[in-house]
Amino acid sequence: MSERRTTAVLDRNGLDSLVEALRAQGRTVIGPTVRDGAVVLADLASADELPFGWGTRVEAGRYRLVPRADGAAFAHTTGPQSWKAFLHPEREKLWSADRTADGHLSVAEDRPESPSYAFLGVRPCDLRAIAIQDRVLTGGRYKDRGYLERRAGAFLVVAECTEPGATCFCVSMGSGPGADTGFDLALTELVDEHGHRFLVRVGSDAGDAVLSAVPHRPADPETRTAARDAVDAARERMGRAMPPVNLRTLLGESLEAERWDDVAARCLTCGNCTMVCPTCFCTTTEEVTDLTGDHAERWQRWDSCFDLDFSHLHGGPVRASARSRYRQWLTHKLFTWHEQFGSSGCVGCGRCIAWCPVGIDITEEAAALHDELAERLRPDARKEPEP
Ligand code: SF4
Ligand code: SF4
């Protein structure tokens, strides 16, 4: 990779050229755009479709678009979708079977060819989430072939965070607001007295090749400093934080905590938190047939550990109560995920907080578990009462 291209500056028009260059490579460019009152991820025909002039206001159980005077494109928090909607789609046909004229069955794996994706505006927390799903879906003995194909050709353009939301806590999960590796290009958006521009860092040879096809200028020291300061300032403005304790130990010690009853009284077991989570990966399979019985298909679709059927063994669900299902979700995220996949299953994106219909907050639940455990371990709390 050429050293002189490791950092550059794009102006607003440069962003148009970047999308054009990616599309010229035959890529499907996916990025944020405003639709249905939210910033969603969609196929972009041009950079004009980015959410220029839109920010977001988020809180537990709340998400609103808010206009911004500065015209920034990436000054919004994560929306209801994540990149897993494209790499690990909600529904995927695995195979179909047809009865032939002689009464036999013909089975075909009719997967469509994977698009060559370019993801524009990947937040650092979501970049970490992609790395986690890489490990889960392709890092073991059994690999998800569809994921592998879609991920192999994906070009990643990060947009570092300069406007964290009230539900964000990537700093306490070590996954943002800046990105160091794992991308092809990384943008840091700046809107100030020197204009609207993007500091670009190159992270791969593929990124270097794309940047060379886009009008840009070498990065000046002022822009580099301003970009670093903007990300540092975002680090100081995180809306939330996980308690500064070993979360693995905390969850491991909290299996019988009373707090699970408290959260179970509020949780609707709707599964929204698992649907919006960029790392949740569980799927189930289902077969459908047509009315003639001559054609059948097997589909893979997202599943949720909040679904009663998810833990159904002979006779009924293993986790029949809301208490046991929420506990399973949180304990897997913060504790057993480490044992399975070598990392936490949470990147601090805050989606599960914003999109929970009753505003259950993973950081608040972890803090409550911590307080309960600390109380239980307090030396005088363990003393037997005086006779
Ligand atoms: S925590 Fe919230 S989003 Fe998750 S299942 Fe319960 S009610 Fe639904
Ligand atoms: S558990 Fe919540 S905050 Fe953590 S990665 Fe999933 S959606 Fe984001």
CSV table of C-alpha atoms and ligand atoms in Angstrom, one decimal:
chain,number,residue,atom,x,y,z
A,1,MET,CA,0.0,0.0,0.0
A,2,SER,CA,1.4,3.4,-1.0
A,3,GLU,CA,2.3,5.5,2.1
A,4,ARG,CA,1.4,8.8,0.4
A,5,ARG,CA,-2.2,7.6,0.2
A,6,THR,CA,-2.7,6.5,3.7
A,7,THR,CA,-4.6,9.7,4.6
A,8,ALA,CA,-6.4,12.0,2.3
A,9,VAL,CA,-9.2,14.6,2.3
A,10,LEU,CA,-12.5,14.3,0.3
A,11,ASP,CA,-14.9,17.1,0.0
A,12,ARG,CA,-18.6,16.7,-0.4
A,13,ASN,CA,-18.3,16.0,-4.1
A,14,GLY,CA,-15.6,13.5,-3.3
A,15,LEU,CA,-18.3,11.5,-1.5
A,16,ASP,CA,-20.3,11.4,-4.8
A,17,SER,CA,-17.2,10.2,-6.6
A,18,LEU,CA,-16.6,7.5,-4.0
A,19,VAL,CA,-20.1,6.1,-4.5
A,20,GLU,CA,-19.6,6.2,-8.2
A,21,ALA,CA,-16.2,4.5,-8.0
A,22,LEU,CA,-17.7,1.7,-5.9
A,23,ARG,CA,-20.7,1.3,-8.2
A,24,ALA,CA,-18.3,1.3,-11.2
A,25,GLN,CA,-16.7,-1.8,-9.7
A,26,GLY,CA,-20.0,-3.5,-10.0
A,27,ARG,CA,-20.7,-3.2,-6.3
A,28,THR,CA,-24.1,-2.8,-4.6
A,29,VAL,CA,-23.5,0.2,-2.4
A,30,ILE,CA,-25.4,0.0,0.9
A,31,GLY,CA,-25.5,3.0,3.2
A,32,PRO,CA,-27.7,5.1,5.5
A,33,THR,CA,-30.7,7.0,4.1
A,34,VAL,CA,-33.8,8.5,5.6
A,35,ARG,CA,-37.0,6.4,5.1
A,36,ASP,CA,-40.2,6.0,7.2
A,37,GLY,CA,-39.0,8.3,9.9
A,38,ALA,CA,-35.7,6.6,10.6
A,39,VAL,CA,-32.2,6.3,9.2
A,40,VAL,CA,-32.2,2.9,7.5
A,41,LEU,CA,-29.7,1.0,5.5
A,42,ALA,CA,-30.5,0.8,1.8
A,43,ASP,CA,-29.1,0.4,-1.7
A,44,LEU,CA,-27.7,3.8,-2.6
A,45,ALA,CA,-27.7,5.0,-6.3
A,46,SER,CA,-25.7,8.1,-5.3
A,47,ALA,CA,-24.3,9.9,-2.3
A,48,ASP,CA,-27.2,12.4,-2.5
A,49,GLU,CA,-29.3,9.7,-0.8
A,50,LEU,CA,-27.2,9.9,2.4
A,51,PRO,CA,-29.0,11.5,5.4
A,52,PHE,CA,-27.4,14.9,4.9
A,53,GLY,CA,-28.8,17.3,7.6
A,54,TRP,CA,-30.4,14.6,9.7
A,55,GLY,CA,-29.4,13.6,13.2
A,56,THR,CA,-31.2,11.3,15.7
A,57,ARG,CA,-32.4,11.6,19.3
A,58,VAL,CA,-32.5,8.3,21.1
A,59,GLU,CA,-33.4,7.2,24.5
A,60,ALA,CA,-34.6,4.0,26.1
A,61,GLY,CA,-37.6,2.9,24.0
A,62,ARG,CA,-37.4,6.1,21.9
A,63,TYR,CA,-35.9,7.1,18.5
A,64,ARG,CA,-36.6,10.3,16.6
A,65,LEU,CA,-35.1,12.0,13.6
A,66,VAL,CA,-34.0,15.6,14.2
A,67,PRO,CA,-32.9,18.1,11.5
A,68,ARG,CA,-29.4,19.4,11.7
A,69,ALA,CA,-28.3,22.8,10.4
A,70,ASP,CA,-24.8,21.7,9.6
A,71,GLY,CA,-25.8,19.3,6.7
A,72,ALA,CA,-23.6,16.5,8.1
A,73,ALA,CA,-24.2,13.1,6.5
A,74,PHE,CA,-23.0,10.8,9.3
A,75,ALA,CA,-24.1,12.7,12.4
A,76,HIS,CA,-26.8,10.1,13.3
A,77,THR,CA,-26.7,7.1,15.7
A,78,THR,CA,-27.2,3.5,14.7
A,79,GLY,CA,-30.7,2.9,13.3
A,80,PRO,CA,-33.0,-0.2,13.6
A,81,GLN,CA,-31.0,-2.2,11.1
A,82,SER,CA,-27.4,-3.4,11.1
A,83,TRP,CA,-25.2,-4.8,8.4
A,84,LYS,CA,-26.3,-8.3,9.4
A,85,ALA,CA,-29.5,-7.6,7.4
A,86,PHE,CA,-27.3,-8.0,4.3
A,87,LEU,CA,-24.5,-10.4,5.4
A,88,HIS,CA,-26.8,-12.7,7.4
A,89,PRO,CA,-30.2,-11.9,6.0
A,90,GLU,CA,-33.4,-12.4,7.9
A,91,ARG,CA,-34.6,-15.1,5.5
A,92,GLU,CA,-32.6,-17.2,3.1
A,93,LYS,CA,-33.7,-20.2,0.9
A,94,LEU,CA,-31.4,-23.2,1.5
A,95,TRP,CA,-32.9,-25.6,-1.1
A,96,SER,CA,-36.0,-26.7,-2.8
A,97,ALA,CA,-37.3,-30.1,-3.9
A,98,ASP,CA,-39.7,-31.1,-6.7
A,99,ARG,CA,-41.4,-34.3,-7.4
A,100,THR,CA,-40.4,-35.5,-10.9
A,101,ALA,CA,-42.7,-37.1,-13.4
A,102,ASP,CA,-41.5,-40.6,-12.4
A,103,GLY,CA,-42.3,-39.9,-8.8
A,104,HIS,CA,-38.8,-39.3,-7.6
A,105,LEU,CA,-37.5,-36.2,-5.8
A,106,SER,CA,-35.2,-33.7,-7.4
A,107,VAL,CA,-33.4,-31.5,-4.8
A,108,ALA,CA,-31.7,-28.3,-5.8
A,109,GLU,CA,-29.6,-25.8,-3.9
A,110,ASP,CA,-30.9,-22.7,-5.6
A,111,ARG,CA,-29.1,-19.9,-3.8
A,112,PRO,CA,-28.9,-16.7,-5.8
A,113,GLU,CA,-25.4,-15.3,-6.6
A,114,SER,CA,-24.2,-13.1,-3.8
A,115,PRO,CA,-24.0,-9.4,-4.6
A,116,SER,CA,-20.6,-7.7,-4.3
A,117,TYR,CA,-21.4,-5.3,-1.5
A,118,ALA,CA,-19.8,-2.0,-0.5
A,119,PHE,CA,-21.0,-0.8,2.9
A,120,LEU,CA,-20.7,2.9,3.3
A,121,GLY,CA,-20.9,4.5,6.8
A,122,VAL,CA,-20.1,1.5,9.0
A,123,ARG,CA,-19.9,2.6,12.6
A,124,PRO,CA,-16.8,1.3,14.5
A,125,CYS,CA,-19.2,-0.6,16.9
A,126,ASP,CA,-20.8,-2.2,13.9
A,127,LEU,CA,-17.3,-3.0,12.4
A,128,ARG,CA,-16.6,-4.9,15.6
A,129,ALA,CA,-20.0,-6.6,15.3
A,130,ILE,CA,-19.1,-7.8,11.8
A,131,ALA,CA,-15.9,-9.2,13.1
A,132,ILE,CA,-17.9,-11.0,15.8
A,133,GLN,CA,-20.3,-12.5,13.3
A,134,ASP,CA,-17.3,-13.5,11.1
A,135,ARG,CA,-16.0,-15.5,14.0
A,136,VAL,CA,-19.4,-17.0,14.8
A,137,LEU,CA,-20.6,-17.9,11.3
A,138,THR,CA,-17.3,-18.7,9.6
A,139,GLY,CA,-14.7,-19.2,12.3
A,140,GLY,CA,-15.6,-22.7,13.4
A,141,ARG,CA,-15.9,-26.1,12.0
A,142,TYR,CA,-19.3,-25.5,10.4
A,143,LYS,CA,-19.3,-22.4,8.2
A,144,ASP,CA,-22.4,-20.5,6.9
A,145,ARG,CA,-21.7,-20.7,3.2
A,146,GLY,CA,-24.0,-17.8,2.3
A,147,TYR,CA,-22.4,-15.5,4.8
A,148,LEU,CA,-19.0,-16.5,3.7
A,149,GLU,CA,-19.7,-15.6,0.1
A,150,ARG,CA,-21.4,-12.3,0.9
A,151,ARG,CA,-18.7,-11.3,3.4
A,152,ALA,CA,-15.8,-12.3,1.2
A,153,GLY,CA,-16.4,-9.6,-1.4
A,154,ALA,CA,-17.6,-6.9,0.9
A,155,PHE,CA,-15.8,-3.5,0.9
A,156,LEU,CA,-16.1,-1.6,4.2
A,157,VAL,CA,-16.1,2.2,4.4
A,158,VAL,CA,-16.2,3.2,8.1
A,159,ALA,CA,-17.7,6.5,9.3
A,160,GLU,CA,-16.1,7.2,12.7
A,161,CYS,CA,-18.5,8.5,15.3
A,162,THR,CA,-18.5,12.2,16.2
A,163,GLU,CA,-22.1,12.4,17.5
A,164,PRO,CA,-22.8,9.5,19.9
A,165,GLY,CA,-26.3,9.1,21.1
A,166,ALA,CA,-27.8,8.8,24.6
A,167,THR,CA,-28.0,5.0,24.3
A,168,CYS,CA,-24.4,4.5,23.0
A,169,PHE,CA,-21.7,2.9,25.2
A,170,CYS,CA,-19.1,1.6,22.8
A,171,VAL,CA,-16.3,3.2,24.8
A,172,SER,CA,-17.0,0.9,27.8
A,173,MET,CA,-17.1,-2.1,25.4
A,174,GLY,CA,-13.8,-1.1,23.7
A,175,SER,CA,-15.4,-0.9,20.3
A,176,GLY,CA,-15.5,2.8,19.3
A,177,PRO,CA,-15.9,5.7,18.6
A,178,GLY,CA,-12.8,5.4,16.4
A,179,ALA,CA,-11.6,2.5,14.2
A,180,ASP,CA,-8.1,1.3,13.7
A,181,THR,CA,-8.3,-1.8,11.6
A,182,GLY,CA,-10.7,-4.1,9.7
A,183,PHE,CA,-11.8,-1.5,7.1
A,184,ASP,CA,-10.9,-0.7,3.6
A,185,LEU,CA,-11.5,3.1,4.0
A,186,ALA,CA,-12.3,5.1,7.2
A,187,LEU,CA,-14.0,8.5,7.0
A,188,THR,CA,-14.1,11.1,9.7
A,189,GLU,CA,-16.6,13.8,8.8
A,190,LEU,CA,-15.8,17.4,9.6
A,191,VAL,CA,-18.1,20.4,9.2
A,192,ASP,CA,-16.4,23.6,10.5
A,193,GLU,CA,-15.1,27.0,9.3
A,194,HIS,CA,-12.9,25.2,6.8
A,195,GLY,CA,-15.9,23.5,5.1
A,196,HIS,CA,-17.6,20.1,4.9
A,197,ARG,CA,-15.0,17.5,4.3
A,198,PHE,CA,-13.9,13.9,5.2
A,199,LEU,CA,-10.6,12.8,6.5
A,200,VAL,CA,-9.9,9.4,4.8
A,201,ARG,CA,-7.6,6.7,6.1
A,202,VAL,CA,-6.8,3.7,3.9
A,203,GLY,CA,-6.9,0.3,5.5
A,204,SER,CA,-6.3,-2.1,2.6
A,205,ASP,CA,-5.0,-2.4,-0.9
A,206,ALA,CA,-8.6,-2.5,-2.1
A,207,GLY,CA,-9.2,0.8,-0.3
A,208,ASP,CA,-6.1,2.3,-1.8
A,209,ALA,CA,-7.3,1.4,-5.3
A,210,VAL,CA,-10.7,2.9,-4.7
A,211,LEU,CA,-9.3,6.1,-3.3
A,212,SER,CA,-7.0,6.5,-6.3
A,213,ALA,CA,-10.1,6.6,-8.5
A,214,VAL,CA,-11.7,9.4,-6.4
A,215,PRO,CA,-10.6,13.1,-6.5
A,216,HIS,CA,-8.9,13.9,-3.2
A,217,ARG,CA,-6.1,15.9,-1.7
A,218,PRO,CA,-3.4,14.9,0.8
A,219,ALA,CA,-4.5,15.3,4.4
A,220,ASP,CA,-3.3,18.6,6.0
A,221,PRO,CA,-2.2,18.6,9.6
A,222,GLU,CA,-5.2,20.8,10.6
A,223,THR,CA,-7.7,18.3,9.2
A,224,ARG,CA,-6.0,15.4,10.8
A,225,THR,CA,-6.0,17.2,14.2
A,226,ALA,CA,-9.6,18.2,13.9
A,227,ALA,CA,-10.6,14.7,13.0
A,228,ARG,CA,-8.8,13.2,16.0
A,229,ASP,CA,-10.3,15.9,18.3
A,230,ALA,CA,-13.8,15.2,17.0
A,231,VAL,CA,-13.5,11.5,17.8
A,232,ASP,CA,-11.9,12.2,21.1
A,233,ALA,CA,-14.7,14.5,22.0
A,234,ALA,CA,-17.2,11.8,21.1
A,235,ARG,CA,-15.4,9.5,23.5
A,236,GLU,CA,-16.2,11.9,26.3
A,237,ARG,CA,-19.9,12.3,25.3
A,238,MET,CA,-21.0,8.7,25.4
A,239,GLY,CA,-24.6,8.6,26.6
A,240,ARG,CA,-24.1,5.4,28.7
A,241,ALA,CA,-21.5,3.1,30.1
A,242,MET,CA,-21.4,-0.5,31.3
A,243,PRO,CA,-20.4,-0.7,35.0
A,244,PRO,CA,-16.5,-0.8,35.1
A,245,VAL,CA,-16.3,-4.3,36.4
A,246,ASN,CA,-15.5,-7.7,34.9
A,247,LEU,CA,-18.8,-8.4,33.2
A,248,ARG,CA,-18.0,-12.1,32.7
A,249,THR,CA,-17.5,-12.6,36.4
A,250,LEU,CA,-20.6,-10.5,37.2
A,251,LEU,CA,-22.9,-12.5,35.0
A,252,GLY,CA,-21.3,-15.8,36.1
A,253,GLU,CA,-22.0,-14.9,39.7
A,254,SER,CA,-25.6,-13.6,39.1
A,255,LEU,CA,-27.4,-16.7,37.9
A,256,GLU,CA,-29.7,-16.6,40.9
A,257,ALA,CA,-30.0,-12.8,41.2
A,258,GLU,CA,-33.3,-11.3,42.3
A,259,ARG,CA,-33.0,-8.7,39.5
A,260,TRP,CA,-34.1,-11.3,36.9
A,261,ASP,CA,-37.6,-11.2,38.5
A,262,ASP,CA,-37.6,-7.4,38.2
A,263,VAL,CA,-36.7,-7.3,34.5
A,264,ALA,CA,-39.0,-10.2,33.8
A,265,ALA,CA,-41.9,-8.2,35.2
A,266,ARG,CA,-41.2,-5.6,32.5
A,267,CYS,CA,-40.0,-7.7,29.5
A,268,LEU,CA,-42.6,-8.5,26.9
A,269,THR,CA,-40.3,-11.3,25.5
A,270,CYS,CA,-41.0,-9.7,22.0
A,271,GLY,CA,-37.4,-10.4,20.8
A,272,ASN,CA,-36.9,-6.9,19.4
A,273,CYS,CA,-33.6,-6.7,21.2
A,274,THR,CA,-32.3,-9.8,19.4
A,275,MET,CA,-33.6,-8.7,16.0
A,276,VAL,CA,-31.9,-5.3,16.1
A,277,CYS,CA,-28.7,-6.6,17.7
A,278,PRO,CA,-25.8,-6.6,15.2
A,279,THR,CA,-24.2,-9.7,16.8
A,280,CYS,CA,-27.3,-11.9,17.5
A,281,PHE,CA,-27.0,-14.7,14.9
A,282,CYS,CA,-29.5,-17.4,15.8
A,283,THR,CA,-31.6,-19.0,13.1
A,284,THR,CA,-34.1,-21.7,12.7
A,285,THR,CA,-35.1,-23.6,9.6
A,286,GLU,CA,-38.6,-24.3,8.3
A,287,GLU,CA,-40.0,-26.2,5.4
A,288,VAL,CA,-42.9,-25.1,3.3
A,289,THR,CA,-44.8,-27.0,0.6
A,290,ASP,CA,-47.2,-25.9,-2.1
A,291,LEU,CA,-50.8,-27.1,-2.2
A,292,THR,CA,-50.0,-29.9,-4.6
A,293,GLY,CA,-47.4,-31.4,-2.4
A,294,ASP,CA,-45.0,-31.6,-5.4
A,295,HIS,CA,-42.8,-28.7,-4.4
A,296,ALA,CA,-41.1,-28.0,-1.1
A,297,GLU,CA,-38.6,-25.5,0.1
A,298,ARG,CA,-36.3,-25.2,3.1
A,299,TRP,CA,-35.7,-21.7,4.5
A,300,GLN,CA,-33.4,-20.4,7.1
A,301,ARG,CA,-34.7,-17.4,9.1
A,302,TRP,CA,-33.7,-15.4,12.1
A,303,ASP,CA,-34.8,-16.8,15.4
A,304,SER,CA,-34.7,-15.4,18.9
A,305,CYS,CA,-33.9,-16.8,22.3
A,306,PHE,CA,-37.0,-14.9,23.5
A,307,ASP,CA,-39.2,-17.2,21.5
A,308,LEU,CA,-40.8,-20.0,23.5
A,309,ASP,CA,-40.1,-22.5,20.8
A,310,PHE,CA,-36.4,-21.6,20.7
A,311,SER,CA,-35.7,-24.0,23.7
A,312,HIS,CA,-38.4,-26.5,22.9
A,313,LEU,CA,-37.2,-30.0,23.6
A,314,HIS,CA,-39.5,-33.0,24.0
A,315,GLY,CA,-42.4,-32.0,26.2
A,316,GLY,CA,-42.0,-28.2,26.2
A,317,PRO,CA,-39.6,-25.3,26.4
A,318,VAL,CA,-36.6,-25.5,28.6
A,319,ARG,CA,-36.8,-21.7,29.3
A,320,ALA,CA,-40.5,-21.2,29.9
A,321,SER,CA,-40.4,-18.0,31.9
A,322,ALA,CA,-39.5,-14.5,30.9
A,323,ARG,CA,-37.0,-14.5,33.7
A,324,SER,CA,-35.1,-17.4,32.2
A,325,ARG,CA,-35.2,-16.1,28.7
A,326,TYR,CA,-33.9,-12.6,29.5
A,327,ARG,CA,-31.3,-14.2,31.7
A,328,GLN,CA,-30.2,-16.5,28.9
A,329,TRP,CA,-29.9,-13.5,26.5
A,330,LEU,CA,-27.9,-11.3,28.8
A,331,THR,CA,-25.7,-14.1,30.2
A,332,HIS,CA,-24.9,-15.3,26.7
A,333,LYS,CA,-24.0,-11.8,25.5
A,334,LEU,CA,-21.8,-10.8,28.4
A,335,PHE,CA,-20.5,-14.1,29.8
A,336,THR,CA,-20.8,-17.4,27.8
A,337,TRP,CA,-20.1,-15.7,24.5
A,338,HIS,CA,-16.5,-15.3,25.7
A,339,GLU,CA,-16.3,-19.1,26.2
A,340,GLN,CA,-17.8,-19.9,22.9
A,341,PHE,CA,-16.3,-17.2,20.7
A,342,GLY,CA,-13.5,-15.5,22.6
A,343,SER,CA,-15.1,-12.1,23.0
A,344,SER,CA,-18.1,-10.3,24.4
A,345,GLY,CA,-21.3,-10.6,22.3
A,346,CYS,CA,-22.1,-6.9,22.9
A,347,VAL,CA,-20.4,-4.0,21.1
A,348,GLY,CA,-22.3,-1.2,22.9
A,349,CYS,CA,-24.3,0.1,19.9
A,350,GLY,CA,-27.3,0.8,22.1
A,351,ARG,CA,-29.9,-0.6,19.6
A,352,CYS,CA,-31.5,-3.0,22.1
A,353,ILE,CA,-32.1,0.0,24.4
A,354,ALA,CA,-33.6,2.3,21.8
A,355,TRP,CA,-35.8,-0.4,20.2
A,356,CYS,CA,-37.1,-2.1,23.3
A,357,PRO,CA,-40.7,-1.2,23.5
A,358,VAL,CA,-40.6,-0.9,27.2
A,359,GLY,CA,-37.2,0.7,27.4
A,360,ILE,CA,-35.2,-2.1,29.1
A,361,ASP,CA,-31.6,-0.9,29.2
A,362,ILE,CA,-28.8,-3.5,29.1
A,363,THR,CA,-26.4,-1.1,31.0
A,364,GLU,CA,-29.0,-0.5,33.7
A,365,GLU,CA,-29.6,-4.2,34.1
A,366,ALA,CA,-25.9,-4.9,34.3
A,367,ALA,CA,-25.5,-2.1,36.9
A,368,ALA,CA,-28.4,-3.5,38.9
A,369,LEU,CA,-26.8,-7.0,38.9
A,370,HIS,CA,-23.5,-5.5,40.0
A,371,ASP,CA,-25.2,-3.6,42.9
A,372,GLU,CA,-27.0,-6.7,44.0
A,373,LEU,CA,-23.9,-8.8,43.8
A,374,ALA,CA,-21.9,-6.2,45.7
A,375,GLU,CA,-24.6,-6.1,48.4
A,376,ARG,CA,-24.5,-9.9,48.6
A,377,LEU,CA,-20.7,-10.0,49.0
A,378,ARG,CA,-20.6,-7.2,51.5
A,379,PRO,CA,-18.8,-8.7,54.6
A,380,ASP,CA,-21.5,-7.7,57.1
A,381,ALA,CA,-24.3,-8.8,54.7
A,382,ARG,CA,-23.0,-12.4,55.1
A,383,LYS,CA,-23.0,-12.3,58.9
A,384,GLU,CA,-25.6,-14.4,60.7
A,385,PRO,CA,-28.0,-12.2,62.6
A,386,GLU,CA,-27.3,-11.9,66.3
A,387,PRO,CA,-29.4,-14.3,68.4
B,1,SF4,S1,-35.8,-6.8,26.6
B,1,SF4,FE1,-37.3,-5.4,25.5
B,1,SF4,S2,-36.9,-5.8,23.4
B,1,SF4,FE2,-36.0,-7.5,24.5
B,1,SF4,S3,-37.6,-9.1,24.6
B,1,SF4,FE3,-37.8,-7.9,26.4
B,1,SF4,S4,-39.3,-6.3,25.9
B,1,SF4,FE4,-38.6,-7.1,24.0
B,2,SF4,S1,-26.6,-6.3,23.1
B,2,SF4,FE1,-27.6,-4.3,22.6
B,2,SF4,S2,-26.0,-2.8,22.8
B,2,SF4,FE2,-25.0,-4.8,22.8
B,2,SF4,S3,-24.5,-5.1,20.6
B,2,SF4,FE3,-26.5,-6.0,20.9
B,2,SF4,S4,-28.0,-4.4,20.4
B,2,SF4,FE4,-26.0,-3.4,20.6
